[in-house]
C-alpha cells in the first residue's frame, strides 16, 4: 500500500526544515553524532561543514573537523587537537557526540558520555560555521567571538585567515594519518620559520626557511597572497600565486607531509574533460631536497635520497639499489640494506669477493662523511672504500674522495649535484 500523501508531505517538510536549519546559527541544546542523523553543521553557502569525519584508514574512528563539503574528496582543513604542550589530534570512536549545551558550552563526548574535548568557551549564545571556513563560538552577549578554528589552526590555512605570533601549522604524518607529522611552520615574535622535527619526541631541528624581524602576522588575503608582515611595514611572501577568483576556485594552503608549504586551488565548476583535483600553484621552499641540509633525516628518511620534480612540484623518495623501504607507506622511515653488513674481520680479498659497487651520478649525502682523501684517483677511492668495513658509499669528485658511513642522511639527487657515487 502506498503511504498516505500527508506523510510524504511531512517528510518533505522535515527535509526542507532540517537542511535550512543547518545553514543558520547553531543554537543551544543542539548536537551532532557520528552515526547521524546530524553529522555536521554546514556554512550558509554549503561550501564548508563542521562535524564528524570518518578517518580514511580507521573508519570506526572519527575526527571532529572542518572540511570542504561540496568536493568529492571532502578535504579536511581543520581537526580538533588536545590542548596540551604538544597537541595531538583527537580520534573518537563511533557513537561519540558533540553538544552545544544549554549553558553555551561546546563539548565533545565519547560514547560513555565522558567529555574528551572542549574549546574552553562558556556561556556562548550560539556557534556558527561561516562561509569562510571558520567555525566560531560566540562570546557571551553575542557581539564577539570567544573561540574559532581560524585561531587554532592545524595544517591548513584558508583565505581571510590571519595567524599571529605564537601560532603554528603542524603537518600531519600521512594524508590519511592525522597524527603529528615531522614539520612545523612557527610564527614567533621575532621570526617566522619552517622547521623539521623529530617524531615522536617533538625535538625541533634547524629551520629550512627563516625570516627574522618583529613579526606582526601571517595573512592569506582575498587575492591569494600569503605573506608575513613586520612592524616596520615590510611584507614577505610565504607563497603567492596569481590565482583565479573566489567564484571560480576553492583555495587553501597546507603544510604538507613532505615539509613543503603548498598553496592550492580547486575548480568550483566541474569540467567534462578531467576530474577536478587540488593543483598546487605556489610552494615554499622552492626545492625541499636542496633546503634540508642539517641534522635529522631530511624530508626522505635515512639511507634514501630525495628528488624534487619541479614540473609537478612533487617530492620523491628513492632507495639506492640493493636497499629497500622499511615501510612503503612511510617512506620517511628510510631504507634498509638488503644485504649483511660487511664483517670487519674480512681481509681485502674477502671483501673483494663479497661486495661490489653500484654506480650512480648526481647524488650526495653531504652529512655522512667520515674521511676525505685528496688528491686521489677514482679507482683508488673505490678500493679504499671496499676494504673498509665502515664504508658504505664512496663519493668522488674533482680528485677528491669522501668515505661515507651509515645511516646516510639528507640524500639529494639533482643535476646540479656533480658527484660520482659508488654504493657498496
Ligand atoms: C547569528 O546570530 C547573530 C547574533 O544574533 C546574528 O547577527 C547573525 O545574523 C546570525 N546569523 C545567521 C546566519 O542567522
Ligand atoms: C584507530 O584509532 C584509534 C584511536 O586513535 C587507535 O587506538 C587504533 O589503534 C587505530 N586503529 C588503526 C587500525 O589504526
Ligand atoms: C624591516 O625589518 C626587516 C627585518 O629586520 C628588515 O629586513 C627590513 O629591511 C626592514 N624594513 C624597513 C623598511 O625598515
Ligand atoms: C623590533 O622592535 C624593537 C622594540 O620596538 C626595536 O627595538 C627593534 O629595533 C625592532 N627590530 C627590528 C628588526 O625592526
Ligand atoms: C593582497 O595583498 C596584495 C599585496 O599586499 C595587494 O596588492 C592586494 O590588493 C591584496 N588583496 C586584497 C583583496 O586585499
Ligand atoms: C610549482 O611551483 C612554482 C613556484 O612556486 C610555481 O610557479 C609553479 O606554478 C608550480 N607548478 C605546479 C605544477 O604546481
Tab-separated table of C-alpha atoms and ligand atoms in Angstrom:
chain	number	residue	atom	x	y	z
A	1	UNK	CA	0.000	0.000	0.000
A	2	UNK	CA	1.327	3.480	-0.896
A	3	UNK	CA	1.957	5.756	2.113
A	4	UNK	CA	-0.677	8.458	2.609
A	5	UNK	CA	0.119	11.686	0.841
A	6	UNK	CA	0.266	13.727	4.031
A	7	UNK	CA	3.118	11.514	5.324
A	8	UNK	CA	5.166	12.193	2.206
A	9	UNK	CA	4.441	15.881	2.633
A	10	UNK	CA	5.551	15.690	6.262
A	11	UNK	CA	8.809	14.015	5.248
A	12	UNK	CA	9.430	16.712	2.666
A	13	UNK	CA	8.751	19.399	5.254
A	14	UNK	CA	11.225	17.797	7.672
A	15	UNK	CA	13.849	17.635	4.916
A	16	UNK	CA	13.397	21.277	3.962
A	17	UNK	CA	13.424	22.415	7.585
A	18	UNK	CA	16.486	20.410	8.572
A	19	UNK	CA	18.548	21.494	5.576
A	20	UNK	CA	17.719	25.147	6.057
A	21	UNK	CA	18.280	24.841	9.808
A	22	UNK	CA	21.803	23.583	9.108
A	23	UNK	CA	22.759	26.819	7.415
A	24	UNK	CA	21.705	29.047	10.320
A	25	UNK	CA	23.333	29.882	13.625
A	26	UNK	CA	23.674	26.765	15.696
A	27	UNK	CA	21.512	27.219	18.711
A	28	UNK	CA	21.968	25.977	22.264
A	29	UNK	CA	20.860	22.449	23.021
A	30	UNK	CA	21.780	21.116	19.552
A	31	UNK	CA	24.017	18.140	18.939
A	32	UNK	CA	25.833	16.078	16.328
A	33	UNK	CA	26.564	12.361	16.478
A	34	UNK	CA	28.938	10.179	14.468
A	35	UNK	CA	26.045	7.983	13.298
A	36	UNK	CA	23.729	10.860	12.404
A	37	UNK	CA	21.075	11.926	11.622
A	38	UNK	CA	23.014	15.158	12.268
A	39	UNK	CA	26.683	14.523	11.493
A	40	UNK	CA	27.675	18.065	10.539
A	41	UNK	CA	26.702	21.733	10.530
A	42	UNK	CA	27.056	23.475	7.174
A	43	UNK	CA	28.033	27.025	6.277
A	44	UNK	CA	25.206	29.033	4.631
A	45	UNK	CA	26.902	28.560	1.221
A	46	UNK	CA	27.257	24.822	1.831
A	47	UNK	CA	30.975	25.048	0.961
A	48	UNK	CA	32.170	24.069	4.430
A	49	UNK	CA	30.997	21.637	7.065
A	50	UNK	CA	31.915	21.222	10.730
A	51	UNK	CA	31.305	17.873	12.350
A	52	UNK	CA	32.354	14.247	12.367
A	53	UNK	CA	34.538	12.915	9.594
A	54	UNK	CA	35.461	9.210	9.447
A	55	UNK	CA	39.223	8.650	9.281
A	56	UNK	CA	40.136	7.135	5.910
A	57	UNK	CA	42.442	4.472	7.356
A	58	UNK	CA	40.478	3.809	10.509
A	59	UNK	CA	36.813	4.189	9.639
A	60	UNK	CA	35.340	3.275	13.027
A	61	UNK	CA	37.101	6.381	14.376
A	62	UNK	CA	36.219	9.991	13.659
A	63	UNK	CA	37.792	13.408	13.697
A	64	UNK	CA	35.916	16.488	14.773
A	65	UNK	CA	36.763	18.528	11.697
A	66	UNK	CA	36.048	21.273	9.183
A	67	UNK	CA	36.090	20.193	5.531
A	68	UNK	CA	35.215	21.323	2.012
A	69	UNK	CA	31.799	19.715	1.709
A	70	UNK	CA	30.992	20.238	-1.967
A	71	UNK	CA	34.017	18.464	-3.390
A	72	UNK	CA	34.140	14.716	-3.665
A	73	UNK	CA	37.180	14.066	-1.501
A	74	UNK	CA	35.837	16.273	1.362
A	75	UNK	CA	39.285	17.744	2.041
A	76	UNK	CA	39.785	18.309	5.762
A	77	UNK	CA	41.128	21.763	6.662
A	78	UNK	CA	40.928	21.650	10.456
A	79	UNK	CA	40.675	18.936	13.125
A	80	UNK	CA	40.324	19.080	16.884
A	81	UNK	CA	43.507	18.523	18.868
A	82	UNK	CA	44.144	18.165	22.577
A	83	UNK	CA	45.095	21.346	24.393
A	84	UNK	CA	48.485	20.427	25.833
A	85	UNK	CA	52.089	21.412	25.255
A	86	UNK	CA	52.364	19.023	22.322
A	87	UNK	CA	48.759	18.912	20.977
A	88	UNK	CA	47.633	15.595	19.476
A	89	UNK	CA	44.749	15.030	17.061
A	90	UNK	CA	41.682	13.606	18.786
A	91	UNK	CA	40.182	10.446	17.292
A	92	UNK	CA	36.859	9.444	18.801
A	93	UNK	CA	35.078	6.118	18.323
A	94	UNK	CA	31.758	5.708	16.606
A	95	UNK	CA	28.899	6.650	18.945
A	96	UNK	CA	30.585	9.876	20.107
A	97	UNK	CA	28.695	13.164	20.093
A	98	UNK	CA	29.217	16.899	20.034
A	99	UNK	CA	26.898	19.089	22.076
A	100	UNK	CA	26.331	22.790	22.215
A	101	UNK	CA	24.832	22.629	25.696
A	102	UNK	CA	22.010	24.790	27.015
A	103	UNK	CA	24.629	26.655	29.075
A	104	UNK	CA	26.630	27.509	25.949
A	105	UNK	CA	29.480	25.012	26.195
A	106	UNK	CA	30.745	23.124	23.144
A	107	UNK	CA	31.562	19.635	24.334
A	108	UNK	CA	32.903	16.572	22.518
A	109	UNK	CA	31.898	13.353	24.294
A	110	UNK	CA	32.770	9.718	23.816
A	111	UNK	CA	30.033	7.020	23.676
A	112	UNK	CA	30.043	6.749	27.501
A	113	UNK	CA	29.282	10.473	27.790
A	114	UNK	CA	32.749	11.402	29.079
A	115	UNK	CA	33.990	14.755	27.770
A	116	UNK	CA	37.101	14.415	25.578
A	117	UNK	CA	37.448	17.973	24.354
A	118	UNK	CA	36.028	21.405	24.921
A	119	UNK	CA	37.467	24.598	23.483
A	120	UNK	CA	37.021	26.472	26.763
A	121	UNK	CA	34.179	28.811	25.835
A	122	UNK	CA	31.385	29.171	28.407
A	123	UNK	CA	28.041	30.934	28.133
A	124	UNK	CA	28.117	31.130	24.340
A	125	UNK	CA	24.775	32.267	22.885
A	126	UNK	CA	25.383	30.368	19.628
A	127	UNK	CA	28.030	28.883	17.330
A	128	UNK	CA	28.328	29.232	13.566
A	129	UNK	CA	30.009	27.635	10.570
A	130	UNK	CA	30.914	30.679	8.489
A	131	UNK	CA	31.247	30.835	4.699
A	132	UNK	CA	34.988	31.500	5.041
A	133	UNK	CA	35.520	28.047	6.575
A	134	UNK	CA	35.913	29.484	10.079
A	135	UNK	CA	33.873	27.721	12.753
A	136	UNK	CA	33.193	30.193	15.560
A	137	UNK	CA	31.756	30.073	19.048
A	138	UNK	CA	30.226	33.428	20.010
A	139	UNK	CA	31.132	35.044	23.338
A	140	UNK	CA	28.512	35.789	25.978
A	141	UNK	CA	26.498	38.744	24.754
A	142	UNK	CA	26.942	37.581	21.147
A	143	UNK	CA	28.830	40.590	19.822
A	144	UNK	CA	32.249	38.934	19.728
A	145	UNK	CA	33.875	35.562	19.183
A	146	UNK	CA	35.284	33.584	22.091
A	147	UNK	CA	36.782	30.674	20.138
A	148	UNK	CA	37.355	29.951	16.442
A	149	UNK	CA	39.089	27.380	14.284
A	150	UNK	CA	40.971	30.166	12.419
A	151	UNK	CA	42.886	30.976	15.637
A	152	UNK	CA	43.599	27.319	16.379
A	153	UNK	CA	44.959	26.102	13.053
A	154	UNK	CA	46.148	22.564	12.319
A	155	UNK	CA	47.973	22.077	8.993
A	156	UNK	CA	45.923	24.334	6.686
A	157	UNK	CA	45.007	27.990	6.286
A	158	UNK	CA	42.190	29.468	4.239
A	159	UNK	CA	41.559	32.798	2.559
A	160	UNK	CA	40.977	35.618	5.097
A	161	UNK	CA	42.716	33.667	7.873
A	162	UNK	CA	45.361	35.561	9.845
A	163	UNK	CA	47.917	33.917	12.160
A	164	UNK	CA	49.589	35.842	14.978
A	165	UNK	CA	52.893	35.183	16.735
A	166	UNK	CA	52.532	32.118	18.963
A	167	UNK	CA	50.544	30.198	16.373
A	168	UNK	CA	51.835	27.344	14.246
A	169	UNK	CA	50.874	24.933	11.484
A	170	UNK	CA	51.903	21.328	12.045
A	171	UNK	CA	51.976	18.849	9.170
A	172	UNK	CA	50.204	15.518	9.543
A	173	UNK	CA	52.077	12.239	9.246
A	174	UNK	CA	50.325	10.963	6.103
A	175	UNK	CA	47.391	12.166	4.038
A	176	UNK	CA	45.261	9.599	5.842
A	177	UNK	CA	47.007	9.680	9.237
A	178	UNK	CA	46.340	12.870	11.167
A	179	UNK	CA	48.977	12.209	13.850
A	180	UNK	CA	51.548	14.960	14.223
A	181	UNK	CA	53.962	14.919	11.313
A	182	UNK	CA	57.576	15.968	11.017
A	183	UNK	CA	57.280	19.629	10.062
A	184	UNK	CA	56.133	22.862	11.658
A	185	UNK	CA	55.590	26.426	10.497
A	186	UNK	CA	56.105	28.580	13.567
A	187	UNK	CA	55.209	32.209	13.862
A	188	UNK	CA	57.005	33.874	16.767
A	189	UNK	CA	57.559	37.440	17.925
A	190	UNK	CA	60.935	37.661	16.190
A	191	UNK	CA	60.743	35.034	13.476
A	192	UNK	CA	58.651	33.095	11.009
A	193	UNK	CA	60.157	29.754	10.086
A	194	UNK	CA	59.726	26.229	8.797
A	195	UNK	CA	61.415	23.548	10.920
A	196	UNK	CA	61.745	19.792	10.752
A	197	UNK	CA	61.037	17.897	13.947
A	198	UNK	CA	61.845	14.560	15.485
A	199	UNK	CA	58.858	12.210	15.791
A	200	UNK	CA	57.659	11.382	18.390
A	201	UNK	CA	59.828	13.477	20.768
A	202	UNK	CA	58.950	16.755	19.086
A	203	UNK	CA	62.543	17.999	19.241
A	204	UNK	CA	62.878	20.901	16.807
A	205	UNK	CA	65.803	20.829	14.356
A	206	UNK	CA	67.222	23.723	12.380
A	207	UNK	CA	64.978	25.808	10.174
A	208	UNK	CA	64.844	25.232	6.417
A	209	UNK	CA	63.163	28.558	5.726
A	210	UNK	CA	63.538	31.552	8.024
A	211	UNK	CA	62.603	35.236	8.152
A	212	UNK	CA	63.510	37.372	11.143
A	213	UNK	CA	62.158	40.736	12.256
A	214	UNK	CA	59.378	41.981	14.518
A	215	UNK	CA	56.563	39.803	13.194
A	216	UNK	CA	53.037	41.227	13.160
A	217	UNK	CA	51.156	38.386	11.456
A	218	UNK	CA	50.798	35.987	8.557
A	219	UNK	CA	47.814	36.582	6.291
A	220	UNK	CA	46.135	34.816	3.371
A	221	UNK	CA	44.349	37.633	1.574
A	222	UNK	CA	41.489	37.667	-0.916
A	223	UNK	CA	43.897	37.918	-3.866
A	224	UNK	CA	45.518	34.656	-2.856
A	225	UNK	CA	48.646	36.195	-1.447
A	226	UNK	CA	50.138	34.563	1.662
A	227	UNK	CA	52.567	36.876	3.375
A	228	UNK	CA	54.251	37.803	6.616
A	229	UNK	CA	54.038	41.392	7.834
A	230	UNK	CA	56.582	43.075	10.084
A	231	UNK	CA	56.043	46.082	12.326
A	232	UNK	CA	58.258	48.300	10.142
A	233	UNK	CA	55.951	47.743	7.154
A	234	UNK	CA	57.994	45.061	5.392
A	235	UNK	CA	55.957	42.243	3.833
A	236	UNK	CA	57.489	38.934	2.806
A	237	UNK	CA	55.715	36.330	0.688
A	238	UNK	CA	55.492	32.816	2.026
A	239	UNK	CA	53.732	31.731	-1.148
A	240	UNK	CA	51.894	33.804	-3.624
A	241	UNK	CA	50.317	32.969	-6.930
A	242	UNK	CA	48.175	34.943	-9.304
A	243	UNK	CA	45.152	32.712	-8.838
A	244	UNK	CA	41.657	32.700	-10.208
A	245	UNK	CA	38.806	34.400	-8.454
A	246	UNK	CA	36.955	33.193	-5.412
A	247	UNK	CA	33.949	32.451	-7.630
A	248	UNK	CA	35.919	30.072	-9.820
A	249	UNK	CA	38.151	28.312	-7.306
A	250	UNK	CA	38.343	26.942	-3.810
A	251	UNK	CA	41.587	27.930	-2.092
A	252	UNK	CA	43.703	26.517	0.680
A	253	UNK	CA	47.359	26.356	1.748
A	254	UNK	CA	48.743	23.401	3.657
A	255	UNK	CA	51.997	22.417	5.309
A	256	UNK	CA	52.210	19.003	3.642
A	257	UNK	CA	53.674	15.728	4.923
A	258	UNK	CA	56.906	16.288	2.967
A	259	UNK	CA	57.580	19.646	4.659
A	260	UNK	CA	56.562	21.729	1.652
A	261	UNK	CA	54.096	24.555	2.241
A	262	UNK	CA	51.800	24.451	-0.791
A	263	UNK	CA	49.133	26.857	-1.948
A	264	UNK	CA	46.348	25.006	-3.783
A	265	UNK	CA	43.323	25.762	-5.940
A	266	UNK	CA	40.414	23.530	-6.948
A	267	UNK	CA	37.938	24.476	-9.683
A	268	UNK	CA	34.412	25.054	-8.411
A	269	UNK	CA	32.833	24.237	-11.753
A	270	UNK	CA	33.138	20.688	-12.944
A	271	UNK	CA	34.906	20.279	-16.234
A	272	UNK	CA	33.817	17.496	-18.539
A	273	UNK	CA	37.404	16.947	-19.631
A	274	UNK	CA	39.115	15.978	-16.430
A	275	UNK	CA	38.182	15.049	-12.905
A	276	UNK	CA	38.911	18.013	-10.661
A	277	UNK	CA	41.803	17.910	-8.192
A	278	UNK	CA	43.704	20.275	-5.973
A	279	UNK	CA	46.539	21.823	-8.002
A	280	UNK	CA	49.489	23.464	-6.290
A	281	UNK	CA	50.068	26.984	-7.565
A	282	UNK	CA	52.888	28.091	-5.278
A	283	UNK	CA	55.311	26.388	-2.927
A	284	UNK	CA	57.827	27.157	-0.172
A	285	UNK	CA	60.651	26.217	-0.209
A	286	UNK	CA	61.235	26.056	-3.959
A	287	UNK	CA	63.084	22.741	-3.660
A	288	UNK	CA	62.717	20.829	-0.416
A	289	UNK	CA	65.564	18.445	-1.302
A	290	UNK	CA	68.038	21.343	-1.500
A	291	UNK	CA	66.600	23.089	1.538
A	292	UNK	CA	67.180	20.305	4.066
A	293	UNK	CA	70.848	20.045	4.807
A	294	UNK	CA	71.137	19.784	8.576
A	295	UNK	CA	70.679	17.232	11.381
A	296	UNK	CA	67.770	14.804	11.020
A	297	UNK	CA	66.916	12.603	8.108
A	298	UNK	CA	65.661	15.334	5.788
A	299	UNK	CA	62.327	15.034	4.030
A	300	UNK	CA	63.066	11.458	2.971
A	301	UNK	CA	64.352	9.043	5.585
A	302	UNK	CA	67.850	7.846	6.335
A	303	UNK	CA	69.712	5.975	3.583
A	304	UNK	CA	67.338	7.253	0.915
A	305	UNK	CA	67.654	10.162	-1.426
A	306	UNK	CA	65.277	12.907	-2.336
A	307	UNK	CA	64.314	14.019	-5.843
A	308	UNK	CA	62.253	17.091	-6.448
A	309	UNK	CA	60.183	17.233	-9.606
A	310	UNK	CA	59.930	20.935	-10.354
A	311	UNK	CA	57.337	20.468	-13.100
A	312	UNK	CA	54.841	18.865	-10.727
A	313	UNK	CA	56.285	20.369	-7.530
A	314	UNK	CA	56.381	16.897	-6.024
A	315	UNK	CA	58.894	15.227	-3.766
A	316	UNK	CA	60.001	11.673	-4.449
A	317	UNK	CA	61.995	9.482	-2.076
A	318	UNK	CA	64.133	6.734	-3.582
A	319	UNK	CA	66.180	3.905	-2.068
A	320	UNK	CA	69.588	3.194	-3.587
A	321	UNK	CA	69.908	-0.118	-5.431
A	322	UNK	CA	70.057	-3.103	-3.031
A	323	UNK	CA	68.275	-1.075	-0.349
A	324	UNK	CA	64.515	-1.117	0.286
A	325	UNK	CA	61.981	0.902	2.285
A	326	UNK	CA	61.229	-0.152	5.864
A	327	UNK	CA	57.648	0.884	5.199
A	328	UNK	CA	56.261	1.691	1.741
A	329	UNK	CA	53.559	3.871	3.337
A	330	UNK	CA	56.027	5.819	5.464
A	331	UNK	CA	58.977	6.440	3.181
A	332	UNK	CA	60.320	8.939	5.697
A	333	UNK	CA	61.331	5.943	7.844
A	334	UNK	CA	64.081	5.371	5.314
A	335	UNK	CA	65.736	2.439	3.598
A	336	UNK	CA	67.448	-0.673	4.929
A	337	UNK	CA	70.192	-2.589	3.179
A	338	UNK	CA	69.065	-5.891	1.620
A	339	UNK	CA	72.451	-7.421	2.485
A	340	UNK	CA	74.511	-8.270	5.553
A	341	UNK	CA	76.840	-5.531	6.821
A	342	UNK	CA	80.463	-6.103	5.984
A	343	UNK	CA	82.368	-8.042	8.591
A	344	UNK	CA	85.375	-6.164	9.875
A	345	UNK	CA	87.234	-9.493	10.035
A	346	UNK	CA	87.202	-9.877	6.247
A	347	UNK	CA	90.522	-9.268	4.601
A	348	UNK	CA	90.932	-7.370	1.379
A	349	UNK	CA	90.461	-10.448	-0.779
A	350	UNK	CA	87.344	-11.490	1.112
A	351	UNK	CA	85.742	-8.056	0.730
A	352	UNK	CA	86.501	-8.105	-2.961
A	353	UNK	CA	84.677	-11.392	-3.355
A	354	UNK	CA	81.569	-10.359	-1.444
A	355	UNK	CA	80.938	-6.703	-2.182
A	356	UNK	CA	80.539	-4.776	-5.372
A	357	UNK	CA	79.614	-1.210	-6.220
A	358	UNK	CA	76.604	0.279	-7.941
A	359	UNK	CA	77.414	3.459	-9.759
A	360	UNK	CA	75.085	6.476	-9.621
A	361	UNK	CA	75.613	10.053	-10.622
A	362	UNK	CA	74.283	13.358	-9.371
A	363	UNK	CA	73.536	12.308	-5.826
A	364	UNK	CA	75.157	13.130	-2.487
A	365	UNK	CA	74.625	12.703	1.245
A	366	UNK	CA	76.523	15.727	2.498
A	367	UNK	CA	76.374	14.831	6.210
A	368	UNK	CA	77.611	11.244	6.164
A	369	UNK	CA	81.344	11.862	5.520
A	370	UNK	CA	83.896	10.407	7.855
A	371	UNK	CA	87.068	10.516	5.773
A	372	UNK	CA	88.338	12.559	2.868
A	373	UNK	CA	91.328	11.996	0.561
A	374	UNK	CA	92.743	14.485	-1.908
A	375	UNK	CA	94.305	14.260	-4.456
A	376	UNK	CA	93.283	10.755	-5.357
A	377	UNK	CA	92.109	8.759	-8.382
A	378	UNK	CA	88.694	7.235	-8.824
A	379	UNK	CA	89.892	3.613	-8.716
A	380	UNK	CA	91.839	4.159	-5.546
A	381	UNK	CA	88.840	5.878	-3.965
A	382	UNK	CA	86.686	2.851	-4.686
A	383	UNK	CA	89.319	0.440	-3.426
A	384	UNK	CA	89.724	2.327	-0.135
A	385	UNK	CA	86.010	2.033	0.463
A	386	UNK	CA	85.838	-1.628	-0.485
A	387	UNK	CA	88.380	-2.734	2.086
A	388	UNK	CA	86.987	-0.525	4.844
A	389	UNK	CA	84.191	-2.225	6.763
A	390	UNK	CA	82.810	1.161	7.932
A	391	UNK	CA	82.490	2.465	4.397
A	392	UNK	CA	79.008	2.267	2.822
A	393	UNK	CA	79.482	4.721	-0.013
A	394	UNK	CA	82.400	6.347	-1.776
A	395	UNK	CA	81.825	9.700	-3.416
A	396	UNK	CA	84.264	11.036	-5.951
A	397	UNK	CA	84.536	14.496	-7.434
A	398	UNK	CA	87.413	16.541	-8.772
A	399	UNK	CA	90.243	14.316	-7.465
A	400	UNK	CA	88.669	14.142	-4.037
A	401	UNK	CA	87.262	11.054	-2.374
A	402	UNK	CA	84.827	11.031	0.545
A	403	UNK	CA	84.035	7.912	2.528
A	404	UNK	CA	80.501	7.832	3.892
A	405	UNK	CA	79.054	5.838	6.764
A	406	UNK	CA	75.543	4.636	7.576
A	407	UNK	CA	72.993	5.959	8.077
A	408	UNK	CA	73.244	8.232	5.085
A	409	UNK	CA	71.187	11.379	5.550
A	410	UNK	CA	69.792	14.292	3.549
A	411	UNK	CA	70.419	12.474	0.302
A	412	UNK	CA	69.700	14.690	-2.664
A	413	UNK	CA	69.668	13.801	-6.325
A	414	UNK	CA	69.708	16.667	-8.793
A	415	UNK	CA	71.576	17.514	-11.973
A	416	UNK	CA	73.378	20.274	-10.078
A	417	UNK	CA	74.952	17.754	-7.686
A	418	UNK	CA	78.154	16.863	-9.557
A	419	UNK	CA	79.292	13.672	-7.924
A	420	UNK	CA	80.188	10.159	-8.961
A	421	UNK	CA	78.940	7.790	-6.321
A	422	UNK	CA	79.808	4.169	-5.620
A	423	UNK	CA	77.314	2.437	-3.388
A	424	UNK	CA	78.796	-0.646	-1.801
B	1	LIG	C1	23.616	34.621	14.040
B	1	LIG	O1	23.369	35.384	15.199
B	1	LIG	C2	23.942	36.690	15.170
B	1	LIG	C3	23.702	37.353	16.529
B	1	LIG	O2	22.423	37.132	16.977
B	1	LIG	C4	23.335	37.477	14.018
B	1	LIG	O3	23.964	38.740	13.937
B	1	LIG	C5	23.587	36.717	12.724
B	1	LIG	O4	22.950	37.369	11.666
B	1	LIG	C6	23.042	35.299	12.819
B	1	LIG	N1	23.440	34.578	11.613
B	1	LIG	C7	22.617	33.756	10.960
B	1	LIG	C8	23.181	33.084	9.749
B	1	LIG	O5	21.486	33.560	11.308
B	2	LIG	C1	42.299	3.741	15.156
B	2	LIG	O1	42.341	4.869	16.018
B	2	LIG	C2	42.346	4.533	17.410
B	2	LIG	C3	42.253	5.815	18.211
B	2	LIG	O2	43.289	6.678	17.949
B	2	LIG	C4	43.606	3.750	17.730
B	2	LIG	O3	43.598	3.383	19.091
B	2	LIG	C5	43.641	2.496	16.851
B	2	LIG	O4	44.856	1.830	17.069
B	2	LIG	C6	43.531	2.886	15.380
B	2	LIG	N1	43.442	1.675	14.579
B	2	LIG	C7	44.143	1.536	13.465
B	2	LIG	C8	43.913	0.259	12.722
B	2	LIG	O5	44.927	2.383	13.055
B	3	LIG	C1	62.197	45.867	8.462
B	3	LIG	O1	62.836	44.846	9.240
B	3	LIG	C2	63.370	43.779	8.481
B	3	LIG	C3	63.891	42.714	9.425
B	3	LIG	O2	64.818	43.227	10.328
B	3	LIG	C4	64.446	44.313	7.536
B	3	LIG	O3	64.984	43.258	6.761
B	3	LIG	C5	63.836	45.345	6.622
B	3	LIG	O4	64.828	45.931	5.808
B	3	LIG	C6	63.166	46.452	7.428
B	3	LIG	N1	62.408	47.287	6.505
B	3	LIG	C7	62.365	48.596	6.628
B	3	LIG	C8	61.516	49.317	5.634
B	3	LIG	O5	62.977	49.214	7.510
B	4	LIG	C1	61.833	45.336	16.978
B	4	LIG	O1	61.147	46.090	17.957
B	4	LIG	C2	62.006	46.570	18.976
B	4	LIG	C3	61.120	47.215	20.052
B	4	LIG	O2	60.197	48.073	19.480
B	4	LIG	C4	63.004	47.531	18.373
B	4	LIG	O3	63.870	47.998	19.371
B	4	LIG	C5	63.805	46.806	17.310
B	4	LIG	O4	64.674	47.704	16.653
B	4	LIG	C6	62.880	46.181	16.290
B	4	LIG	N1	63.666	45.349	15.369
B	4	LIG	C7	63.542	45.368	14.054
B	4	LIG	C8	64.435	44.454	13.294
B	4	LIG	O5	62.759	46.114	13.481
B	5	LIG	C1	46.529	41.227	-1.159
B	5	LIG	O1	47.835	41.712	-0.909
B	5	LIG	C2	48.454	42.332	-2.025
B	5	LIG	C3	49.821	42.788	-1.612
B	5	LIG	O2	49.809	43.487	-0.406
B	5	LIG	C4	47.642	43.506	-2.529
B	5	LIG	O3	48.220	44.025	-3.713
B	5	LIG	C5	46.227	43.057	-2.815
B	5	LIG	O4	45.437	44.163	-3.161
B	5	LIG	C6	45.633	42.364	-1.582
B	5	LIG	N1	44.324	41.895	-1.917
B	5	LIG	C7	43.258	42.127	-1.162
B	5	LIG	C8	41.954	41.636	-1.683
B	5	LIG	O5	43.346	42.699	-0.088
B	6	LIG	C1	55.400	24.919	-8.880
B	6	LIG	O1	55.843	25.930	-8.011
B	6	LIG	C2	56.277	27.111	-8.685
B	6	LIG	C3	56.901	28.033	-7.678
B	6	LIG	O2	56.072	28.308	-6.579
B	6	LIG	C4	55.063	27.709	-9.422
B	6	LIG	O3	55.477	28.856	-10.121
B	6	LIG	C5	54.513	26.669	-10.390
B	6	LIG	O4	53.335	27.175	-10.994
B	6	LIG	C6	54.194	25.374	-9.679
B	6	LIG	N1	53.800	24.380	-10.643
B	6	LIG	C7	52.926	23.408	-10.372
B	6	LIG	C8	52.599	22.473	-11.484
B	6	LIG	O5	52.412	23.276	-9.276
